[in-house]
Tab-separated table of C-alpha atoms in Angstrom:
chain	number	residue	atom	x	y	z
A	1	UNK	CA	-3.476	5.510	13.798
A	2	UNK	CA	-0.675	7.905	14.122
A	3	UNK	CA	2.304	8.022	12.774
A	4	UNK	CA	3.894	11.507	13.685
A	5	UNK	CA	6.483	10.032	15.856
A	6	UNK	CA	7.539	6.351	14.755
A	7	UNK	CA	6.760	5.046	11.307
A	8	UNK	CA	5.311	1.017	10.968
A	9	UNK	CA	7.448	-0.205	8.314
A	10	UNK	CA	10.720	0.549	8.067
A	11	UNK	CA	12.769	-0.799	4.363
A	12	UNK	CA	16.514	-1.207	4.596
A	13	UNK	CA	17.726	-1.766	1.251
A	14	UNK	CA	20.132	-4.295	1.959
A	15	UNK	CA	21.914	-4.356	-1.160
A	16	UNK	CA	21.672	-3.371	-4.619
A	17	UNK	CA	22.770	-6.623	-6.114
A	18	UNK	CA	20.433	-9.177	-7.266
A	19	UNK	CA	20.189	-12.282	-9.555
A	20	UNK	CA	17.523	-11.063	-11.819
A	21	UNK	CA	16.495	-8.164	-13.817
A	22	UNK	CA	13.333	-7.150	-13.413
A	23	UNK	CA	11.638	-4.825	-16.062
A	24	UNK	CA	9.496	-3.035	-13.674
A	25	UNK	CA	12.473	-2.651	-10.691
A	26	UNK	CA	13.080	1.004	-9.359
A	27	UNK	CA	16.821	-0.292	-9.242
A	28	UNK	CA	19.473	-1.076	-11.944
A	29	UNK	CA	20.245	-4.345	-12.464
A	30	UNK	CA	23.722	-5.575	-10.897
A	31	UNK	CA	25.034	-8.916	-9.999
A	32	UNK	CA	27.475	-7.480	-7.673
A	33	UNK	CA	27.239	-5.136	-4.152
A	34	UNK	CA	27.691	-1.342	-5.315
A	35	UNK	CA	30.677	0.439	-3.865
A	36	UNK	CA	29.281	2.262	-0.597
A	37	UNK	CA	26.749	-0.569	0.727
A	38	UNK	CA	26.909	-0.204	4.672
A	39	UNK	CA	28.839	-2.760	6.521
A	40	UNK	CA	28.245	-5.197	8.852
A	41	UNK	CA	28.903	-2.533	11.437
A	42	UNK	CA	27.283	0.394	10.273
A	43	UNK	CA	23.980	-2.094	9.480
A	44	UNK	CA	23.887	-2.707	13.520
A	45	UNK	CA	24.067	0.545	14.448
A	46	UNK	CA	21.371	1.577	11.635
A	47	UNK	CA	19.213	-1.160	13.552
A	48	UNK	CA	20.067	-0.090	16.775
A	49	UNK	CA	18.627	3.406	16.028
A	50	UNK	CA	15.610	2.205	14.183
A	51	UNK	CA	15.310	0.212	17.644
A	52	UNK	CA	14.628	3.791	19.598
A	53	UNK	CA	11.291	4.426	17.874
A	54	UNK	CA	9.945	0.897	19.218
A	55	UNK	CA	8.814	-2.079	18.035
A	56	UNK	CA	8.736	-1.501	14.657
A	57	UNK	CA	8.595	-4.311	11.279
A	58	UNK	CA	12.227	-3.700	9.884
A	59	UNK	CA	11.805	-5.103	5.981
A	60	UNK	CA	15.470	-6.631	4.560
A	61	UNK	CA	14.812	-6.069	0.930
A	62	UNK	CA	17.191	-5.178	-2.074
A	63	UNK	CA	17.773	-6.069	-4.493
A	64	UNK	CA	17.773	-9.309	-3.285
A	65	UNK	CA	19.139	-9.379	0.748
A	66	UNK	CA	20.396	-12.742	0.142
A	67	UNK	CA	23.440	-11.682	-2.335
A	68	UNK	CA	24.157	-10.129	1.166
A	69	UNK	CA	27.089	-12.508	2.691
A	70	UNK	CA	26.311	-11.161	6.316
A	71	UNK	CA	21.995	-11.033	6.159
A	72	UNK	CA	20.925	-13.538	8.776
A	73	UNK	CA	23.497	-12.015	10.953
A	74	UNK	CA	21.691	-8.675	11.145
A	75	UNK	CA	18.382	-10.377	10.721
A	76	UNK	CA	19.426	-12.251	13.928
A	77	UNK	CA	20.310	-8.645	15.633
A	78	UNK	CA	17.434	-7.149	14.668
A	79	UNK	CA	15.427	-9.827	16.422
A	80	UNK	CA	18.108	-9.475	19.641
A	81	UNK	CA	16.620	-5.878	19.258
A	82	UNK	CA	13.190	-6.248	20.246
A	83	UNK	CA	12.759	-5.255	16.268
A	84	UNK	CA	9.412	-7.133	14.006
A	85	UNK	CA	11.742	-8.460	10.950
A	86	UNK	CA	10.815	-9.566	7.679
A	87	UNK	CA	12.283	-10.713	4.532
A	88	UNK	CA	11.539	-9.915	0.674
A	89	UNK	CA	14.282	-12.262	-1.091
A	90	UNK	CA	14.393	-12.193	-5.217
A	91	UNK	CA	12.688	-15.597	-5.898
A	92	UNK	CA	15.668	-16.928	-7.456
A	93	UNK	CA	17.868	-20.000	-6.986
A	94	UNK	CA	19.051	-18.717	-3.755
A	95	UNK	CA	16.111	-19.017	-2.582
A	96	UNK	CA	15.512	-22.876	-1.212
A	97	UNK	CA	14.553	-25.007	1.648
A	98	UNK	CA	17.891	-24.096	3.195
A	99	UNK	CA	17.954	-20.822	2.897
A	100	UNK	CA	14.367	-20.507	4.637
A	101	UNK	CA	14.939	-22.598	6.996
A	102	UNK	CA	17.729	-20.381	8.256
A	103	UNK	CA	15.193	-17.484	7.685
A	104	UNK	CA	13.367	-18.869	10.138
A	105	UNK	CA	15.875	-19.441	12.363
A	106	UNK	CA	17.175	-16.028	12.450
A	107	UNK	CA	13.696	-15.228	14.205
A	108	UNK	CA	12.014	-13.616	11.158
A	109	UNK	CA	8.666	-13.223	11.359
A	110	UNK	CA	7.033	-12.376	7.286
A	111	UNK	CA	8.598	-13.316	4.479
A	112	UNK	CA	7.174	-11.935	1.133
A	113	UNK	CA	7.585	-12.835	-2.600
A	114	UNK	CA	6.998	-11.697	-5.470
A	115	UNK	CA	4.522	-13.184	-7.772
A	116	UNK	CA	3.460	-11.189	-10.881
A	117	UNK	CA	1.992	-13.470	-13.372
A	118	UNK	CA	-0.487	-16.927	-13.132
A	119	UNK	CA	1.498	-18.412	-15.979
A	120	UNK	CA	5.331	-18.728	-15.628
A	121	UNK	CA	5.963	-16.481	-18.631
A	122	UNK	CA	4.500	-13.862	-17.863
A	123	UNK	CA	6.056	-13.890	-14.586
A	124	UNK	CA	9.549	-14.564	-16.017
A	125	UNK	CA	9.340	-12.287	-19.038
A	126	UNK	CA	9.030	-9.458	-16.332
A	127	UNK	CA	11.642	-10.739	-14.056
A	128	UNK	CA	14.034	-11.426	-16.852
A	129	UNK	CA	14.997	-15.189	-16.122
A	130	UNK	CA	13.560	-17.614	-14.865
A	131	UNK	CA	11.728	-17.315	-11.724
A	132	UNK	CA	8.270	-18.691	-11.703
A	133	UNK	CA	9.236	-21.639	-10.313
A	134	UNK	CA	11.152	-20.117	-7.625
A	135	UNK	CA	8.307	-18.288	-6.377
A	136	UNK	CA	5.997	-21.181	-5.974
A	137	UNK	CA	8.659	-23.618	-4.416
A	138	UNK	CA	9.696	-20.451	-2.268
A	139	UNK	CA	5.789	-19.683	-1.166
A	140	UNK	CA	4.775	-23.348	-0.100
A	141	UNK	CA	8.308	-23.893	1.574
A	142	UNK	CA	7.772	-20.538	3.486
A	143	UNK	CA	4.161	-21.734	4.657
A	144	UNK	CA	5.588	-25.048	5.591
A	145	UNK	CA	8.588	-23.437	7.713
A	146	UNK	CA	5.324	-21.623	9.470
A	147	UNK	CA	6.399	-18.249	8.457
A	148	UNK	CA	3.898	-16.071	7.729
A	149	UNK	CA	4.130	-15.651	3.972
A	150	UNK	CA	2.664	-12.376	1.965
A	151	UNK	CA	2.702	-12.384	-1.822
A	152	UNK	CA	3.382	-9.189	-4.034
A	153	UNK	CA	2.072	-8.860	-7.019
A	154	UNK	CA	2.141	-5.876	-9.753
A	155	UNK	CA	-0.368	-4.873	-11.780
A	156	UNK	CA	0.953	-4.231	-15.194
A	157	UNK	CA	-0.217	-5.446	-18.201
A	158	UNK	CA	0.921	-8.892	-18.345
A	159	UNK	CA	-0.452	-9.442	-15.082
A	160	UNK	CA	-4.057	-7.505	-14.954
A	161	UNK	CA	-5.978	-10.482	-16.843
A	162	UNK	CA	-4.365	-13.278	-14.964
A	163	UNK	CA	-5.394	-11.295	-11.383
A	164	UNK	CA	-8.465	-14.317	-10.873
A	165	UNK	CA	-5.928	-16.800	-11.333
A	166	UNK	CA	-3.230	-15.536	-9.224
A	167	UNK	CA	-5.916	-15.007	-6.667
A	168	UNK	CA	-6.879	-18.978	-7.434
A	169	UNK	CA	-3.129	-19.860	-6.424
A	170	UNK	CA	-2.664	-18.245	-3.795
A	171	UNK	CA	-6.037	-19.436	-1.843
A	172	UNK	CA	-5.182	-22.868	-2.896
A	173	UNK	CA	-1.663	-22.761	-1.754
A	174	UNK	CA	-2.627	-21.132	1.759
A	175	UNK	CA	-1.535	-17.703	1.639
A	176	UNK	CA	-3.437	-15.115	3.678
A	177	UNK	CA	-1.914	-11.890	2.754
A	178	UNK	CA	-1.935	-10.279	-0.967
A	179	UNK	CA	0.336	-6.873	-1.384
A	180	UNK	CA	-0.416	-5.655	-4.819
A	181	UNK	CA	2.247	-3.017	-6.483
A	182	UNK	CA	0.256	-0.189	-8.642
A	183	UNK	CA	3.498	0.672	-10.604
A	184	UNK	CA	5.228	4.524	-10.344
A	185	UNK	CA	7.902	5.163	-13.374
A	186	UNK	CA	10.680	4.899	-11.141
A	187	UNK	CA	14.137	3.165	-12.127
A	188	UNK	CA	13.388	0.560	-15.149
A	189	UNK	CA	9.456	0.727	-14.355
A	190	UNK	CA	8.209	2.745	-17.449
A	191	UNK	CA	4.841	3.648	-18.463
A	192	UNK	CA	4.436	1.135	-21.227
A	193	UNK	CA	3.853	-1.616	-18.594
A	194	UNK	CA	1.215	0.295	-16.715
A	195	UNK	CA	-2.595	-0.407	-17.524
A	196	UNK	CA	-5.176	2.294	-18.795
A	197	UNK	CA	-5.855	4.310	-15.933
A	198	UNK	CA	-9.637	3.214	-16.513
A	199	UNK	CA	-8.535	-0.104	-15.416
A	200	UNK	CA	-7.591	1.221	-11.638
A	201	UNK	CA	-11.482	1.039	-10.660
A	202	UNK	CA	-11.722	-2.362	-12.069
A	203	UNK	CA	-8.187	-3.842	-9.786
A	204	UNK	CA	-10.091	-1.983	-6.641
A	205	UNK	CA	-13.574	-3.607	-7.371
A	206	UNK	CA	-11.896	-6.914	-8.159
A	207	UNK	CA	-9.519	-6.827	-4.702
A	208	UNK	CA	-12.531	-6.169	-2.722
A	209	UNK	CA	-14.033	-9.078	-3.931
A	210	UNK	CA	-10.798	-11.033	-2.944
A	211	UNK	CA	-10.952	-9.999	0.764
A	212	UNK	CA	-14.316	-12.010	1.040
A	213	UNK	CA	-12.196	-14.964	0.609
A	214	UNK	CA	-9.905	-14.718	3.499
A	215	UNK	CA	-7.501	-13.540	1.860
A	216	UNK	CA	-5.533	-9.521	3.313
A	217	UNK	CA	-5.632	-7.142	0.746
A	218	UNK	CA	-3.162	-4.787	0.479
A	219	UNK	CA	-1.860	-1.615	-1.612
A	220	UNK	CA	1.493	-0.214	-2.282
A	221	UNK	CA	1.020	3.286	-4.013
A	222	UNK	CA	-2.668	2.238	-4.264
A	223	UNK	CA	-3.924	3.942	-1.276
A	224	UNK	CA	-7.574	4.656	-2.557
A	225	UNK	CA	-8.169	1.111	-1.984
A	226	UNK	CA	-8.627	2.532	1.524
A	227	UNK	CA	-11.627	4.274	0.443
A	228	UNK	CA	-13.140	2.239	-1.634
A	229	UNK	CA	-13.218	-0.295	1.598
A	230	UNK	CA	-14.416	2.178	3.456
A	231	UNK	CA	-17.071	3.155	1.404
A	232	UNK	CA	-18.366	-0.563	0.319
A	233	UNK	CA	-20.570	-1.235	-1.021
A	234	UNK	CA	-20.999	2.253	-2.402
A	235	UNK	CA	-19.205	2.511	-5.354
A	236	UNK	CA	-18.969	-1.035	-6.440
A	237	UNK	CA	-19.644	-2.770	-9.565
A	238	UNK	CA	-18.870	-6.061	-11.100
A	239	UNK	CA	-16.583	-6.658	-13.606
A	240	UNK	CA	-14.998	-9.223	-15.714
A	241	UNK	CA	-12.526	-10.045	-13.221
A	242	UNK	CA	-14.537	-10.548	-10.388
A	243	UNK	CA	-16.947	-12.448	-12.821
A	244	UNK	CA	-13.922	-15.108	-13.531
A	245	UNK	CA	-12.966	-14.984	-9.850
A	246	UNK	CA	-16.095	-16.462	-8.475
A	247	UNK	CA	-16.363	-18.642	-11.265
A	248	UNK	CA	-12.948	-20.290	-9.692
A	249	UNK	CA	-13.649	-19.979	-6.674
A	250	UNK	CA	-17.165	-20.390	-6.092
A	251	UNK	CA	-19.182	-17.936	-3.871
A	252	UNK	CA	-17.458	-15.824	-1.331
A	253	UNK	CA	-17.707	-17.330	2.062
A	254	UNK	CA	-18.107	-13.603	3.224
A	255	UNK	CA	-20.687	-11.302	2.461
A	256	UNK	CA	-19.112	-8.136	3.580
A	257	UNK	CA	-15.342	-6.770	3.135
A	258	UNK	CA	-12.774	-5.821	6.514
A	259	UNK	CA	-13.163	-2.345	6.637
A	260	UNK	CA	-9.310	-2.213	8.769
A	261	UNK	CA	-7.085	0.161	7.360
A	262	UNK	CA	-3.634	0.856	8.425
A	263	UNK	CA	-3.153	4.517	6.842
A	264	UNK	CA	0.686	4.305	5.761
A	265	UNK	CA	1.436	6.407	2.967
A	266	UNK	CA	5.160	7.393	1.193
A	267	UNK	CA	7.089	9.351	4.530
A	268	UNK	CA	3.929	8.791	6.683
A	269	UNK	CA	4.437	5.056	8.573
A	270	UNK	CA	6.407	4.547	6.138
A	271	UNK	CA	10.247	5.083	5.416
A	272	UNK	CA	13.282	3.557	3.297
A	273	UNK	CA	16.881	3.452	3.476
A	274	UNK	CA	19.168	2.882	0.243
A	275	UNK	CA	22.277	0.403	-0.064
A	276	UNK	CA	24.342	3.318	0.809
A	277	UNK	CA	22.374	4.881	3.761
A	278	UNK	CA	20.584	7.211	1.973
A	279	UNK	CA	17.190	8.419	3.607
A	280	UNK	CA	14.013	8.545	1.673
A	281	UNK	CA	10.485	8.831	2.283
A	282	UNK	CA	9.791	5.441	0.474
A	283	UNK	CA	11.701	3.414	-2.140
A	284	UNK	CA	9.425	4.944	-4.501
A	285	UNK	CA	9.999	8.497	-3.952
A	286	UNK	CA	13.604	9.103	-4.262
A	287	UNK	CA	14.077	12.427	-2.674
A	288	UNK	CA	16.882	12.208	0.020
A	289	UNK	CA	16.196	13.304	3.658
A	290	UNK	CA	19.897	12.810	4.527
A	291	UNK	CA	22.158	10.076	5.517
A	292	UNK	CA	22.018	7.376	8.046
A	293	UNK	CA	26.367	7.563	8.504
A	294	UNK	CA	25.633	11.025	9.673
A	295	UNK	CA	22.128	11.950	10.011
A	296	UNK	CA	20.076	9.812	13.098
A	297	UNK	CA	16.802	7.948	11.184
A	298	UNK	CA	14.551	9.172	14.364
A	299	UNK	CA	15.188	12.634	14.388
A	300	UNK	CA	14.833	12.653	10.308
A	301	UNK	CA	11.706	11.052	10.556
A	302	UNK	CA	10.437	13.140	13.530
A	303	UNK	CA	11.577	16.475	12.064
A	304	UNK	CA	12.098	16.402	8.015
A	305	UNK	CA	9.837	19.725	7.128
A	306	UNK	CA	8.298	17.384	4.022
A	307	UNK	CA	7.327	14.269	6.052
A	308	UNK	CA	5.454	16.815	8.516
A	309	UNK	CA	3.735	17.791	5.941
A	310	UNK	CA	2.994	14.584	4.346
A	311	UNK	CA	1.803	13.128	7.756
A	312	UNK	CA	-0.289	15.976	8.387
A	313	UNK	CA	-2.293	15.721	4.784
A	314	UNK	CA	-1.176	19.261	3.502
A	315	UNK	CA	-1.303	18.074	-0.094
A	316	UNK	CA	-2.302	20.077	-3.183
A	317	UNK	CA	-4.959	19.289	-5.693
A	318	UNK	CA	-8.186	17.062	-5.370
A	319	UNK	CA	-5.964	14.841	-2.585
A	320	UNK	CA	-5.454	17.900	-0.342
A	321	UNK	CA	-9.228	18.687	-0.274
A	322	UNK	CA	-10.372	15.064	0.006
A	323	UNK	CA	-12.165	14.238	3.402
A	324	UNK	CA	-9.845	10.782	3.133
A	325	UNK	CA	-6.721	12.467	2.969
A	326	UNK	CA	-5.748	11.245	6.254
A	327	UNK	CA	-7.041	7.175	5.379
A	328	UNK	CA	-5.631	7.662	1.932
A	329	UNK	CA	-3.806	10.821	1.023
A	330	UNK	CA	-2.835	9.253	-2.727
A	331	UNK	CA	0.805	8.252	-3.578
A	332	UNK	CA	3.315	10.742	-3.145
A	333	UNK	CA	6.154	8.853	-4.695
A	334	UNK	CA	3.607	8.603	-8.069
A	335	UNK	CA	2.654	12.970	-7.710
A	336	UNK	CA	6.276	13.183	-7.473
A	337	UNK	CA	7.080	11.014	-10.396
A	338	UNK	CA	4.528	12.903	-12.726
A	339	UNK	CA	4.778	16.587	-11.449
A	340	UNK	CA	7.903	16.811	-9.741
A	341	UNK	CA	5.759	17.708	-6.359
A	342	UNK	CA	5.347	14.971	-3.625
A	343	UNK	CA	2.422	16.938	-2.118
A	344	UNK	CA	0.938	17.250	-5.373
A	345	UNK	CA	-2.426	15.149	-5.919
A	346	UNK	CA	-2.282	11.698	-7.138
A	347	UNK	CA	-2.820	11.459	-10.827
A	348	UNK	CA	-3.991	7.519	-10.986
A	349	UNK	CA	-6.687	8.098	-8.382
A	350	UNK	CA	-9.794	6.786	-9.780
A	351	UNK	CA	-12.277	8.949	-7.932
């Protein structure tokens, strides 16, 4: 799968503002729109653009998209479009059987939410009020509006022994699609939260033993998870988590794990646009590409010298002279967080 000429996710950062105040968040925490957030106007014609590469999933996220008075409007153009739209509200208060229900009726097709603990505090002691309850009221009412609902989940240390029962939920509840969040030292997301890097082998063992239970796995700045599903059963060892996993859920009702892969990586299928327009390779890496209110999104995509790069795998270190640097190519956003390089290898790859 290429992506040289038209990403497959695009994230418009909607907003900064946002009820809660998440430990982990790459933003600051604001209650309020920032000066600068593109208008109603300038949001169409950022859509409209974003229309030329093709039918493309355009992600409203935010901060939280509904502290955004005009969202189902553009979530309602984007759809006019011919765009793929999803949602990722803050699971707050705002977000209710109301709400959905106009999320559905604005023709959005995923909706995803954030779930980061099995017990609600450690979910709210990371989201900063509370939101556990939110979450779960906001995943079942998704399901039941027939949205196709993804949970996201990071793996920090509150969250890495609970992974079996968050798994438990979620296949009791219905969901098919896990997104799990390694974390990158962005924003408010420090260090301290991360696990021992040890630990990364364990999550990847432990979320291939997930995908035998129906349940999508997927990565966000965790791309050697690609490999490791590539190279199953090679490589693969038990642990405690999977240990606890089938004791909750009995055997797997598959034997073998979906070796699929959709090869996105930070700049490469992959790009993000701030509150204010800005232009980065992913919300992760913040290194600005330009401007949406006078640069055009295609032709930044299409021609930034560092996204060339990027697509093409011309990385430094151990990721540049991997034979998966085209399925995985390692997080760029997390080489540029620890050396200042995006093409510089990834420094939590477990291999």
């Amino acid at each position: 799968m290429s992506f040289e000429r038209a990403p497959h996710l695009v994230f418009w950062e909607v907003t900064k503002a946002c009820p809660l105040a998440c430990k982990h968040c790459r933003a600051n925490a604001i209650q309020n729109p920032l000066p600068g957030e593109l208008t109603t106007a300038e949001g169409k014609k950022l859509l409209e653009e974003i229309s030329t590469f093709g039918k493309v999933v355009v992600v409203f996220t935010g901060g939280d998209p509904l502290s955004r008075d005009d969202i189902f409007e553009l979530m309602d153009y984007a759809k006019q479009l011919g765009l793929v739209t999803s949602i990722a509200p803050a699971p707050s208060y705002k977000l209710n059987e109301d709400t959905i229900r106009k999320i559905k009726e604005s023709g959005v097709t995923y909706m995803s939410i954030s779930l980061d603990g099995a017990k609600p505090e450690t979910h709210d002691w990371l989201r900063g009020l509370t939101s556990y309850k939110y979450a779960i009221n906001g995943i079942k009412e998704g399901l039941k509006q027939g949205l196709i609902v993804q949970v996201n989940t990071l793996i920090w240390k509150g969250s890495y022994p609970e992974l079996p029962q968050i798994a438990k939920i979620l296949h009791d509840l219905g969901v098919k699609v896990w997104e799990i969040f390694f974390l990158i030292p962005v924003g408010r997301g420090t260090v301290e939260l991360d696990i021992p890097k040890e630990n990364y082998k364990k999550v990847v063992n432990f979320l291939l033993e997930v995908s035998k239970y129906n349940i999508v796995v997927r990565t966000v700045e965790g791309p050697f998870f690609r490999r490791a599903k590539l190279e199953y059963p090679e490589g693969f060892e038990d642990n405690e988590l999977i240990e606890e996993l089938r004791k909750l859920l009995g055997k797997p009702p598959k034997m073998d794990v979906d070796k699929s892969i959709v090869p996105t990586r930070d700049g490469s299928g992959v790009i993000f646009i701030s509150y204010d327009g800005e232009i980065y390779p992913s919300g992760f890496l913040p290194l600005s590409l330009g401007n949406v209110r006078k640069d055009n999104i295609v032709k930044i995509y299409r021609e930034s010298h560092l996204l060339k790069l990027i697509k093409e795998g011309k990385l430094k270190g151990k990721c540049g002279s991997c034979k998966y640097v085209n399925v995985c190519g390692g997080s760029r956003a997390r080489a540029y967080a620890v050396y200042g390089d995006p093409l510089e290898e990834d420094p939590a790859c477990p291999y």
